Short mmCIF file of C-alpha atoms in Angstrom, two decimals:
data_model
loop_
_atom_site.label_atom_id
_atom_site.label_comp_id
_atom_site.label_asym_id
_atom_site.label_seq_id
_atom_site.Cartn_x
_atom_site.Cartn_y
_atom_site.Cartn_z
CA MET A 3 28.56 30.25 -16.20
CA LEU A 4 25.22 31.47 -14.82
CA TYR A 5 23.45 34.79 -15.08
CA THR A 6 20.30 35.92 -13.28
CA LEU A 7 17.19 37.15 -15.06
CA LYS A 8 14.57 38.94 -12.97
CA LYS A 9 10.96 38.36 -13.98
CA LYS A 10 8.39 39.99 -11.68
CA HIS A 11 10.14 39.07 -8.43
CA LEU A 12 11.23 35.67 -9.80
CA PHE A 13 14.93 35.08 -10.14
CA VAL A 14 15.67 32.62 -12.91
CA LEU A 15 19.12 31.11 -13.16
CA ILE A 16 20.13 30.87 -16.80
CA SER A 17 23.17 28.84 -17.78
CA VAL A 18 25.09 30.40 -20.65
CA GLU A 19 26.25 26.93 -21.64
CA GLU A 20 22.65 25.82 -22.10
CA GLU A 21 22.22 28.39 -24.88
CA ASN A 22 24.86 26.56 -26.90
CA PRO A 23 23.48 23.55 -28.85
CA GLU A 24 26.76 21.74 -28.22
CA PHE A 25 25.98 21.67 -24.51
CA TRP A 26 22.93 19.49 -25.13
CA ARG A 27 24.57 17.40 -27.84
CA SER A 28 27.51 16.65 -25.58
CA SER A 29 25.19 15.77 -22.72
CA ALA A 30 23.24 13.40 -24.93
CA GLN A 31 26.42 11.75 -26.19
CA ASN A 32 27.59 11.18 -22.61
CA THR A 33 24.27 9.54 -21.81
CA LEU A 34 24.51 7.43 -24.95
CA ARG A 35 28.02 6.24 -24.08
CA SER A 36 26.84 5.32 -20.60
CA ALA A 37 23.95 3.30 -22.04
CA LEU A 38 26.19 1.52 -24.54
CA SER A 39 28.72 0.58 -21.87
CA ARG A 40 26.10 -0.77 -19.50
CA LYS A 41 26.64 -4.44 -18.61
CA HIS A 42 24.16 -6.80 -17.02
CA ASN A 43 25.12 -7.87 -13.52
CA THR A 44 24.14 -11.55 -13.39
CA ASN A 45 25.52 -12.29 -9.93
CA VAL A 46 23.30 -13.87 -7.29
CA ALA A 47 22.01 -11.09 -5.04
CA LYS A 48 23.31 -11.76 -1.56
CA ASN A 49 21.26 -8.82 -0.28
CA ILE A 50 18.08 -7.04 -1.33
CA VAL A 51 17.12 -3.53 -0.21
CA LEU A 52 13.64 -2.45 -1.29
CA PHE A 53 12.90 1.26 -0.85
CA LEU A 54 9.19 1.97 -1.05
CA GLY A 55 7.86 5.49 -1.35
CA ASP A 56 4.22 5.23 -0.30
CA GLY A 57 2.27 7.38 -2.75
CA MET A 58 5.44 8.39 -4.64
CA GLY A 59 4.09 8.64 -8.17
CA VAL A 60 6.09 10.04 -11.06
CA THR A 61 4.79 13.58 -10.45
CA THR A 62 5.99 13.34 -6.85
CA ILE A 63 9.42 12.14 -7.99
CA THR A 64 9.75 15.03 -10.45
CA ALA A 65 8.62 17.64 -7.94
CA ALA A 66 10.84 16.19 -5.21
CA ARG A 67 13.81 16.28 -7.58
CA ILE A 68 13.24 20.00 -8.17
CA LEU A 69 12.70 20.68 -4.45
CA LYS A 70 15.92 18.87 -3.55
CA GLY A 71 17.85 21.01 -6.00
CA GLN A 72 16.22 24.19 -4.77
CA LEU A 73 17.04 23.29 -1.17
CA GLN A 74 20.64 23.29 -2.41
CA ASN A 75 20.19 26.80 -3.89
CA ARG A 76 19.99 25.57 -7.46
CA SER A 77 17.36 25.94 -10.14
CA GLY A 78 16.21 22.41 -9.40
CA GLU A 79 15.03 21.03 -12.72
CA GLU A 80 18.44 19.69 -13.74
CA THR A 81 19.05 18.04 -10.35
CA VAL A 82 20.03 14.37 -10.36
CA ILE A 83 18.63 12.62 -7.32
CA ASN A 84 19.95 9.29 -6.12
CA MET A 85 17.22 7.16 -7.63
CA ASP A 86 17.88 8.86 -10.99
CA THR A 87 21.28 7.16 -11.12
CA PHE A 88 19.80 3.66 -11.22
CA PRO A 89 20.49 2.15 -14.67
CA PHE A 90 17.29 0.14 -15.09
CA VAL A 91 13.77 1.56 -14.92
CA GLY A 92 10.37 -0.03 -15.44
CA LEU A 93 6.70 0.69 -14.91
CA ALA A 94 4.39 -1.33 -12.66
CA LYS A 95 0.62 -1.55 -13.13
CA VAL A 96 -0.98 -1.00 -9.73
CA TYR A 97 -4.70 -1.84 -9.99
CA SER A 98 -6.05 -4.30 -7.44
CA VAL A 99 -8.29 -7.29 -8.23
CA ASP A 100 -11.45 -5.39 -7.27
CA PHE A 101 -10.58 -1.71 -7.77
CA GLN A 102 -9.19 0.34 -10.62
CA ILE A 103 -7.25 2.52 -8.16
CA PRO A 104 -5.70 0.60 -5.25
CA ASP A 105 -4.78 1.19 -1.63
CA SER A 106 -1.49 0.50 0.15
CA ALA A 107 -2.61 -2.88 1.49
CA ALA A 108 -3.50 -4.47 -1.84
CA THR A 109 -0.40 -3.05 -3.51
CA ALA A 110 1.91 -4.15 -0.70
CA THR A 111 0.56 -7.68 -1.03
CA ALA A 112 1.38 -7.50 -4.74
CA TYR A 113 4.98 -6.24 -4.55
CA LEU A 114 5.86 -8.24 -1.42
CA CYS A 115 3.84 -11.45 -1.74
CA GLY A 116 3.65 -11.75 -5.51
CA VAL A 117 -0.14 -11.92 -5.89
CA LYS A 118 -2.72 -9.25 -6.52
CA THR A 119 -5.55 -9.04 -4.04
CA ASN A 120 -8.51 -6.94 -2.92
CA LEU A 121 -8.59 -3.46 -1.44
CA ASN A 122 -7.91 -3.20 2.31
CA THR A 123 -6.51 -6.74 2.72
CA VAL A 124 -2.91 -7.70 3.49
CA GLY A 125 -1.05 -10.97 3.03
CA VAL A 126 -4.05 -12.83 1.61
CA SER A 127 -5.16 -13.70 -1.90
CA ALA A 128 -8.16 -12.19 -3.69
CA ALA A 129 -10.26 -15.11 -2.44
CA ALA A 130 -10.36 -13.30 0.91
CA ARG A 131 -12.99 -10.61 1.44
CA ASN A 132 -12.47 -7.21 2.99
CA GLY A 133 -13.26 -7.38 6.72
CA VAL A 134 -14.53 -10.98 6.62
CA CYS A 135 -12.40 -12.99 9.04
CA HIS A 136 -13.36 -16.51 7.94
CA SER A 137 -12.54 -15.70 4.31
CA GLN A 138 -8.84 -15.28 5.04
CA LYS A 139 -8.46 -18.84 6.36
CA GLY A 140 -6.60 -20.93 3.80
CA ASN A 141 -6.00 -17.91 1.59
CA GLU A 142 -2.85 -16.63 3.29
CA VAL A 143 0.14 -15.81 1.09
CA THR A 144 3.72 -15.32 2.27
CA SER A 145 6.11 -12.53 1.39
CA ILE A 146 9.64 -12.24 0.08
CA LEU A 147 10.67 -11.25 3.61
CA LYS A 148 9.67 -14.74 4.76
CA TRP A 149 11.24 -16.38 1.71
CA ALA A 150 14.52 -14.65 2.55
CA LYS A 151 14.30 -15.62 6.22
CA ASP A 152 13.59 -19.25 5.31
CA ALA A 153 16.72 -19.15 3.13
CA GLY A 154 18.82 -18.21 6.16
CA LYS A 155 19.06 -14.49 5.51
CA SER A 156 18.49 -11.77 8.09
CA VAL A 157 15.44 -9.59 7.50
CA GLY A 158 14.31 -6.16 8.56
CA ILE A 159 11.62 -3.49 8.30
CA VAL A 160 12.19 0.27 8.48
CA THR A 161 9.22 2.62 8.13
CA THR A 162 8.18 6.17 8.95
CA THR A 163 4.66 4.94 9.79
CA ARG A 164 3.54 2.53 12.50
CA VAL A 165 5.11 -0.89 11.94
CA GLN A 166 1.59 -2.35 11.83
CA HIS A 167 0.63 -0.13 8.86
CA ALA A 168 -0.33 -1.62 5.50
CA THR A 169 3.08 -1.65 3.83
CA PRO A 170 5.12 -3.33 6.59
CA ALA A 171 2.16 -5.49 7.60
CA ALA A 172 2.06 -7.23 4.22
CA SER A 173 5.58 -8.50 4.82
CA TYR A 174 4.61 -10.55 7.87
CA ALA A 175 0.84 -10.53 8.50
CA HIS A 176 -2.30 -12.08 7.01
CA SER A 177 -5.40 -10.02 7.62
CA ALA A 178 -8.78 -9.51 6.00
CA SER A 179 -8.52 -5.91 7.15
CA ARG A 180 -5.49 -3.63 7.20
CA THR A 181 -7.10 -1.71 10.09
CA TRP A 182 -6.93 -4.54 12.63
CA TYR A 183 -3.81 -3.03 14.23
CA SER A 184 -4.43 -4.36 17.75
CA ASP A 185 -6.98 -6.73 19.26
CA THR A 186 -9.10 -3.71 20.18
CA ASP A 187 -9.67 -3.12 16.46
CA LEU A 188 -11.01 -6.64 15.83
CA PRO A 189 -14.80 -6.86 15.35
CA THR A 190 -16.64 -9.51 17.34
CA SER A 191 -16.88 -11.77 14.29
CA ALA A 192 -13.09 -11.67 13.88
CA VAL A 193 -12.51 -12.49 17.55
CA THR A 194 -14.90 -15.45 17.49
CA GLY A 195 -13.50 -16.48 14.12
CA GLY A 196 -10.00 -16.75 15.54
CA CYS A 197 -8.40 -13.98 13.49
CA LEU A 198 -5.36 -12.28 14.98
CA ASP A 199 -4.56 -8.60 15.05
CA ILE A 200 -1.58 -7.38 13.04
CA ALA A 201 0.56 -6.35 16.03
CA SER A 202 0.41 -9.85 17.53
CA GLN A 203 1.35 -11.33 14.15
CA LEU A 204 4.51 -9.22 14.21
CA LEU A 205 5.78 -11.62 16.87
CA ARG A 206 4.09 -14.79 15.69
CA ASN A 207 4.65 -15.27 11.97
CA THR A 208 8.24 -14.51 10.99
CA ASP A 209 11.37 -14.01 13.08
CA ILE A 210 12.24 -10.45 12.02
CA ASP A 211 15.70 -9.26 13.04
CA VAL A 212 15.17 -5.49 12.80
CA ILE A 213 11.88 -3.65 13.31
CA ILE A 214 12.02 0.16 13.19
CA GLY A 215 9.14 2.63 13.00
CA GLY A 216 6.24 3.71 15.19
CA GLY A 217 3.25 1.95 16.72
CA ARG A 218 3.98 1.62 20.45
CA LYS A 219 0.33 1.92 21.48
CA TYR A 220 -0.67 -1.26 19.64
CA MET A 221 1.91 -3.27 21.57
CA THR A 222 0.89 -2.55 25.19
CA PRO A 223 -2.18 -3.06 27.43
CA LYS A 224 -5.03 -0.55 27.50
CA GLY A 225 -4.16 2.35 29.78
CA PHE A 226 -0.42 1.58 29.73
CA PRO A 227 1.28 5.02 29.80
CA ASP A 228 3.47 5.95 26.88
CA PRO A 229 7.10 6.56 27.94
CA GLU A 230 7.36 9.78 25.92
CA TYR A 231 3.85 11.17 26.43
CA PRO A 232 2.76 9.73 29.81
CA THR A 233 -0.18 12.14 30.28
CA ASP A 234 -1.54 11.84 26.75
CA LEU A 235 -4.50 9.46 26.85
CA SER A 236 -4.47 8.99 23.07
CA ALA A 237 -0.90 7.68 23.29
CA GLN A 238 -1.67 5.02 25.89
CA GLY A 239 -1.65 1.32 25.16
CA GLN A 240 -4.72 -0.02 23.36
CA ARG A 241 -4.67 -3.77 23.86
CA ASN A 242 -7.68 -5.42 25.52
CA ASP A 243 -5.86 -8.72 26.07
CA ASN A 244 -3.49 -7.14 28.63
CA ARG A 245 -0.46 -8.35 26.66
CA ASN A 246 2.76 -6.36 26.50
CA LEU A 247 4.10 -7.43 23.12
CA VAL A 248 7.37 -5.58 23.59
CA ASN A 249 8.19 -7.61 26.69
CA GLU A 250 7.05 -10.79 24.97
CA TRP A 251 9.31 -10.03 22.02
CA LEU A 252 12.30 -9.53 24.32
CA SER A 253 11.58 -12.78 26.18
CA MET A 254 11.44 -14.65 22.87
CA LYS A 255 15.05 -13.66 22.14
CA GLU A 256 16.62 -15.43 25.10
CA GLY A 257 20.24 -16.27 24.36
CA LYS A 258 20.47 -13.45 21.78
CA VAL A 259 21.36 -9.81 22.14
CA ALA A 260 18.00 -8.09 21.65
CA ARG A 261 17.37 -4.40 22.23
CA TYR A 262 14.17 -2.41 22.46
CA VAL A 263 14.49 1.38 22.26
CA TRP A 264 12.02 4.24 21.86
CA ASN A 265 14.22 7.35 21.70
CA LYS A 266 17.22 8.52 19.71
CA THR A 267 19.67 8.51 22.64
CA ASP A 268 19.14 4.80 23.25
CA PHE A 269 18.97 4.15 19.51
CA ASP A 270 22.35 5.78 18.95
CA ALA A 271 23.78 3.69 21.78
CA VAL A 272 22.86 0.42 20.04
CA ASP A 273 26.06 -1.18 18.74
CA PRO A 274 25.23 -2.97 15.46
CA GLU A 275 28.25 -5.25 15.86
CA LYS A 276 26.94 -6.53 19.18
CA THR A 277 23.21 -6.59 18.41
CA ASP A 278 21.30 -9.55 17.03
CA TYR A 279 17.77 -8.11 17.21
CA LEU A 280 16.49 -4.54 17.37
CA MET A 281 12.98 -3.19 17.85
CA SER A 282 12.77 0.61 17.77
CA LEU A 283 9.33 2.21 18.15
CA PHE A 284 9.72 5.99 18.26
CA GLU A 285 6.08 7.10 18.45
CA PRO A 286 2.71 5.75 19.70
CA GLY A 287 1.48 5.83 16.08
CA ASP A 288 3.18 7.09 12.95
CA LEU A 289 6.45 9.01 13.12
CA ARG A 290 6.48 12.78 12.76
CA PHE A 291 6.88 14.37 9.34
CA ASP A 292 10.56 14.91 8.67
CA VAL A 293 10.27 18.71 8.72
CA GLU A 294 8.61 18.50 12.15
CA ARG A 295 10.87 15.79 13.55
CA ASP A 296 12.77 16.52 16.78
CA PRO A 297 16.27 15.29 15.84
CA SER A 298 17.12 14.89 19.52
CA MET A 299 14.29 12.36 19.97
CA ASP A 300 13.74 10.66 16.63
CA PRO A 301 16.35 9.64 14.03
CA SER A 302 15.91 10.33 10.33
CA ILE A 303 15.01 7.60 7.85
CA SER A 304 18.64 7.72 6.66
CA GLU A 305 19.84 6.99 10.19
CA THR A 306 17.37 4.15 10.74
CA THR A 307 18.26 2.67 7.35
CA GLU A 308 21.94 2.73 8.25
CA LYS A 309 21.42 1.08 11.63
CA ALA A 310 19.31 -1.66 10.07
CA ILE A 311 21.84 -2.43 7.35
CA ARG A 312 24.76 -2.50 9.80
CA ILE A 313 22.93 -5.05 11.95
CA LEU A 314 21.65 -7.20 9.10
CA LYS A 315 24.82 -7.29 7.01
CA LYS A 316 26.65 -9.33 9.65
CA ASN A 317 24.86 -12.42 8.36
CA PRO A 318 27.20 -14.19 5.88
CA LYS A 319 24.12 -15.37 3.95
CA GLY A 320 22.96 -11.82 3.38
CA PHE A 321 19.75 -9.95 4.15
CA PHE A 322 16.45 -8.52 2.93
CA LEU A 323 15.44 -5.03 4.07
CA LEU A 324 12.23 -3.13 3.40
CA VAL A 325 12.53 0.64 3.86
CA GLU A 326 9.29 2.62 3.59
CA GLY A 327 8.91 6.36 3.29
CA GLY A 328 5.33 6.04 4.41
CA ARG A 329 4.41 9.63 5.15
CA ILE A 330 4.77 10.80 1.56
CA ASP A 331 1.30 9.32 1.18
CA GLN A 332 -0.08 11.01 4.28
CA GLY A 333 1.21 14.41 3.21
CA HIS A 334 -0.62 13.98 -0.09
CA HIS A 335 -3.85 12.88 1.60
CA ASP A 336 -3.73 16.14 3.55
CA SER A 337 -3.01 17.98 0.26
CA ARG A 338 0.10 19.44 1.88
CA ALA A 339 2.50 19.09 -1.02
CA SER A 340 5.42 20.55 0.94
CA MET A 341 5.15 17.80 3.55
CA ALA A 342 4.90 15.05 0.93
CA LEU A 343 7.85 16.31 -1.10
CA HIS A 344 10.13 16.77 1.90
CA GLU A 345 9.34 13.16 2.84
CA ALA A 346 10.31 12.05 -0.67
CA VAL A 347 13.58 13.98 -0.42
CA ALA A 348 14.28 12.27 2.92
CA LEU A 349 13.67 8.87 1.32
CA ASP A 350 16.07 9.71 -1.51
CA ASP A 351 18.69 10.60 1.11
CA ALA A 352 18.11 7.17 2.66
CA VAL A 353 18.66 5.58 -0.76
CA ALA A 354 22.08 7.27 -0.88
CA ARG A 355 22.92 5.94 2.57
CA GLY A 356 21.89 2.44 1.54
CA LEU A 357 24.09 2.55 -1.55
CA GLU A 358 27.06 3.75 0.50
CA LEU A 359 26.72 0.83 2.93
CA THR A 360 26.31 -1.95 0.36
CA ASN A 361 28.23 -3.34 -2.60
CA GLU A 362 26.43 -3.10 -5.93
CA GLU A 363 28.07 -6.34 -7.09
CA GLU A 364 26.17 -8.30 -4.43
CA THR A 365 23.22 -6.11 -3.44
CA LEU A 366 20.07 -5.63 -5.50
CA THR A 367 18.59 -2.22 -4.65
CA VAL A 368 15.08 -1.39 -5.82
CA VAL A 369 13.21 1.91 -5.43
CA THR A 370 9.52 2.05 -6.26
CA ALA A 371 6.08 3.18 -5.12
CA ASP A 372 2.87 1.38 -4.29
CA HIS A 373 0.60 3.90 -6.04
CA SER A 374 0.43 7.56 -6.97
CA HIS A 375 -1.92 10.42 -6.01
CA ALA A 376 -4.29 12.84 -7.75
CA PHE A 377 -1.37 15.25 -7.91
CA THR A 378 -0.57 17.57 -10.82
CA PHE A 379 2.41 19.68 -11.89
CA ASN A 380 0.93 22.39 -14.11
CA GLY A 381 0.92 25.92 -15.50
CA TYR A 382 3.91 27.60 -17.15
CA PRO A 383 6.27 28.56 -14.31
CA PHE A 384 9.63 30.05 -15.25
CA ARG A 385 12.76 27.95 -14.91
CA GLY A 386 13.87 27.98 -11.27
CA ASN A 387 10.46 29.04 -9.94
CA SER A 388 9.83 27.56 -6.49
CA ILE A 389 8.25 24.16 -6.98
CA LEU A 390 5.93 25.13 -4.12
CA GLY A 391 5.19 28.52 -5.68
CA LYS A 392 2.61 29.96 -8.08
CA SER A 393 2.29 30.07 -11.82
CA PRO A 394 3.08 33.54 -13.19
CA ILE A 395 0.02 33.30 -15.45
CA PHE A 396 -3.35 33.86 -13.80
CA ALA A 397 -6.40 31.73 -14.48
CA MET A 398 -9.55 32.94 -16.27
CA ASP A 399 -10.93 34.16 -12.96
CA PHE A 400 -7.96 36.57 -12.76
CA LEU A 401 -6.57 34.76 -9.73
CA PRO A 402 -3.25 32.93 -9.39
CA TYR A 403 -2.87 29.22 -8.83
CA THR A 404 -0.04 27.04 -7.58
CA THR A 405 2.26 24.97 -9.75
CA LEU A 406 1.27 21.91 -7.72
CA MET A 407 -2.41 21.09 -7.27
CA TYR A 408 -4.70 18.15 -6.54
CA GLY A 409 -7.60 16.70 -8.47
CA ASN A 410 -9.54 16.34 -5.24
CA GLY A 411 -9.08 16.90 -1.53
CA PRO A 412 -9.54 19.32 1.36
CA GLY A 413 -8.16 22.26 -0.65
CA HIS A 414 -11.42 22.80 -2.55
CA LYS A 415 -12.81 26.11 -1.27
CA ILE A 416 -15.29 28.30 -3.12
CA THR A 417 -16.63 31.55 -1.61
CA ASP A 418 -19.13 33.70 -3.57
CA ASN A 419 -18.39 31.53 -6.60
CA LYS A 420 -14.70 32.37 -6.41
CA ARG A 421 -11.53 30.53 -5.53
CA PRO A 422 -9.43 31.94 -2.68
CA ASP A 423 -7.09 34.76 -3.64
CA ILE A 424 -3.61 33.48 -2.80
CA ARG A 425 -1.59 36.46 -4.00
CA ASN A 426 -0.51 37.24 -0.45
CA VAL A 427 -0.40 33.64 0.78
CA ASP A 428 2.91 31.85 1.39
CA THR A 429 2.29 28.67 -0.56
CA THR A 430 5.75 27.33 0.37
CA ASP A 431 4.71 26.97 4.01
CA LYS A 432 4.79 23.38 5.23
CA ASP A 433 1.14 23.56 6.28
CA TYR A 434 -0.23 25.15 3.12
CA VAL A 435 -3.08 23.08 1.67
CA GLN A 436 -3.03 23.04 -2.13
CA GLN A 437 -6.22 23.85 -4.00
CA SER A 438 -8.20 21.01 -5.54
CA ALA A 439 -10.95 20.54 -8.10
CA ALA A 440 -13.34 18.35 -6.09
CA PRO A 441 -14.07 18.61 -2.33
CA LEU A 442 -13.00 15.68 -0.18
CA ASP A 443 -11.85 15.44 3.43
CA SER A 444 -8.88 13.38 2.28
CA GLU A 445 -7.29 13.46 -1.19
CA THR A 446 -7.31 10.13 -3.03
CA HIS A 447 -4.75 7.88 -4.65
CA GLY A 448 -4.06 7.90 -8.38
CA GLY A 449 -4.24 4.89 -10.65
CA GLU A 450 -1.44 5.38 -13.19
CA ASP A 451 1.60 3.11 -13.40
CA VAL A 452 4.42 3.76 -10.94
CA ALA A 453 8.11 3.82 -11.73
CA LEU A 454 10.60 1.24 -10.46
CA PHE A 455 14.35 1.89 -10.37
CA ALA A 456 16.82 -1.00 -9.98
CA ARG A 457 20.57 -1.54 -9.72
CA GLY A 458 22.72 -4.48 -8.75
CA PRO A 459 22.42 -8.20 -9.51
CA MET A 460 19.71 -9.00 -12.08
CA ALA A 461 18.49 -5.38 -12.08
CA HIS A 462 17.83 -5.74 -15.81
CA LEU A 463 14.82 -7.92 -14.98
CA PHE A 464 12.95 -4.72 -14.11
CA GLN A 465 12.73 -3.21 -17.59
CA GLY A 466 9.46 -2.64 -19.41
CA VAL A 467 5.88 -2.57 -18.18
CA TYR A 468 4.67 -5.33 -15.88
CA GLU A 469 2.11 -6.21 -13.27
CA GLN A 470 3.07 -5.07 -9.79
CA ASN A 471 3.01 -8.63 -8.44
CA TYR A 472 5.95 -9.48 -10.74
CA ILE A 473 8.32 -7.51 -8.50
CA PRO A 474 8.93 -10.00 -5.65
CA HIS A 475 9.24 -12.90 -8.08
CA ALA A 476 12.04 -11.11 -9.91
CA MET A 477 13.74 -10.15 -6.64
CA ALA A 478 13.48 -13.71 -5.39
CA PHE A 479 14.93 -15.02 -8.66
CA ALA A 480 17.86 -12.62 -8.31
CA ALA A 481 18.55 -13.71 -4.73
CA CYS A 482 17.81 -17.44 -5.12
CA VAL A 483 15.15 -17.45 -2.42
CA GLY A 484 11.70 -19.01 -2.41
CA THR A 485 11.10 -22.12 -4.51
CA ASN A 486 12.39 -20.62 -7.75
CA GLN A 487 16.00 -21.75 -7.27
CA GLU A 488 16.74 -24.28 -10.00
CA HIS A 489 18.92 -21.77 -11.82
CA CYS A 490 21.05 -21.48 -8.68
CA ALA A 491 21.87 -25.17 -8.33
CA ALA A 492 25.42 -26.29 -9.13
CA THR A 493 24.03 -28.99 -11.43
CA THR A 494 22.33 -26.46 -13.71
CA GLU A 495 24.09 -25.92 -17.00
CA PRO A 496 25.18 -22.32 -17.57
CA ASP A 497 22.85 -21.88 -20.53
CA GLU A 498 19.86 -23.61 -18.95
CA ILE A 499 17.57 -22.01 -16.42
CA SER A 500 14.41 -23.60 -15.07
CA PHE A 501 11.51 -21.96 -13.34
CA THR A 502 8.87 -22.86 -10.80
CA SER A 503 6.42 -20.78 -8.86
CA THR A 504 8.14 -18.54 -6.31
CA GLU A 505 5.36 -18.92 -3.77
CA PRO A 506 6.27 -21.64 -1.25
CA GLY A 507 3.66 -24.35 -1.02
CA SER A 508 2.21 -23.64 -4.45
CA SER A 509 -0.08 -26.52 -5.40
CA ALA A 510 0.58 -26.21 -9.12
CA PRO A 511 4.18 -25.27 -9.93
CA ASN A 512 4.61 -23.54 -13.25
CA THR A 513 7.73 -25.32 -14.54
CA ALA A 514 9.56 -24.53 -17.75
CA LEU A 515 13.06 -24.72 -19.09
CA CYS A 516 14.64 -21.85 -20.95
CA ALA A 517 17.86 -22.07 -22.88
CA MET A 518 18.86 -18.48 -23.29
CA THR A 519 21.52 -15.89 -23.22
CA THR A 520 21.64 -13.38 -20.39
CA VAL A 521 20.20 -10.77 -22.73
CA MET A 522 17.01 -12.82 -23.19
CA LEU A 523 16.57 -13.61 -19.51
CA SER A 524 14.19 -10.78 -18.72
CA VAL A 525 11.93 -11.64 -21.65
CA CYS A 526 11.56 -15.23 -20.54
CA MET A 527 10.99 -14.22 -16.93
CA SER A 528 8.20 -11.87 -17.93
CA VAL A 529 6.36 -14.60 -19.85
CA LEU A 530 6.79 -17.34 -17.26
CA LEU A 531 6.07 -15.43 -14.09
CA HIS A 532 3.13 -13.27 -15.13
#
């Protein structure tokens, strides 16, 4: 039973049951019984689905949980989002080799390729230097997407950014700079040094079955008109080499059913049962924010996730799929919390769709972030207060402030030594820029650990606190891909598991033999693979 308490124009939903101590005791006992009945799934993971919320720190997850509940006309705080239902949770340390607080390129290299590296570089070790072409030669590292493909699995990328952006790029490219999207972006030293742009590597390095996101302009010759925005000069092709990578990709798939689409009508018409390869590029650059998306032109991340899984799951050997909610990060950089949180809610919806389409007994599903943001959840708002609203208690300057704020960013505005008066400002508007403590054109990342949620085969390997580069090694172990497969061989005794480096081509395998019970498996993995 609920009753409503009015507090200065705030309507707080109070549950009568919550006033009874037995409500909370019973809830705790239910959680305890669930924990005690939890069994480790030690199956080999036929499939892996990795959901990556770019910039989705713990504060973002909490705020998105409340927003999702409030969008459903509930108080919000008690909401259980899809990632909350995952039984195993860990924390990943996100620093890069050279910086205390990382970017999306260094982190993507860690959680996809299994090695930490330097800021701004993708698919290379820390021996490579930011922007120095010759330094990447011989220092390339491969990703779990390639390990899965080499094992005979189908592989795919789904993102809400351009498919050449840092996160997806680390799954297939090797670049001393994350910003070398097309050949136009290569400096002269990189051209003479023989380095390739990221878009061209999308075709060259790994045979990817499904590619969905944005980034059309990096795939076509300079001046090539965009099919959706033919008069927009900024949307035109950017390549200096006169290559049309879309046409090249289609020609490479001779003998297979390969489809290229750029709008929702054609996307919806793609039959997963009759499609071997799909490339869908819905925008010249990044996709639109979900709240601004035209549903008649661009599908949601849930819809793209579903299409990818339906195509990939036809492979009897299974699949690996990376799904990135990339614009969470961009909403935060703009200090538009509403945009960032709606993107996080959309990603959580995609998680639900992924779980519906896969079998937990054979599919390892992981949800995590690459890094957080300088994003705070503060003040003393009443229960049920809009997560995008204001604290009911004014600051010492006798002005209100929002529940969500940023440590730095474009929201820092001081006039006559005063903060802006937001009493009559709609802070729930999608374009509202949250106030910040320090002035910057673009808000920065945060450096605290990020959460990782796991369910399915070997999900218990993701408990505790670990380096971010541990993640792909544990996923590869669960799926028996890469070189770390001795535990999968028929000759291996049930109580004996051996380990080698997961990175193919490693010059110095780290080999050990562990006799253990399933309960001790995660402990041994942590020691051997760190």
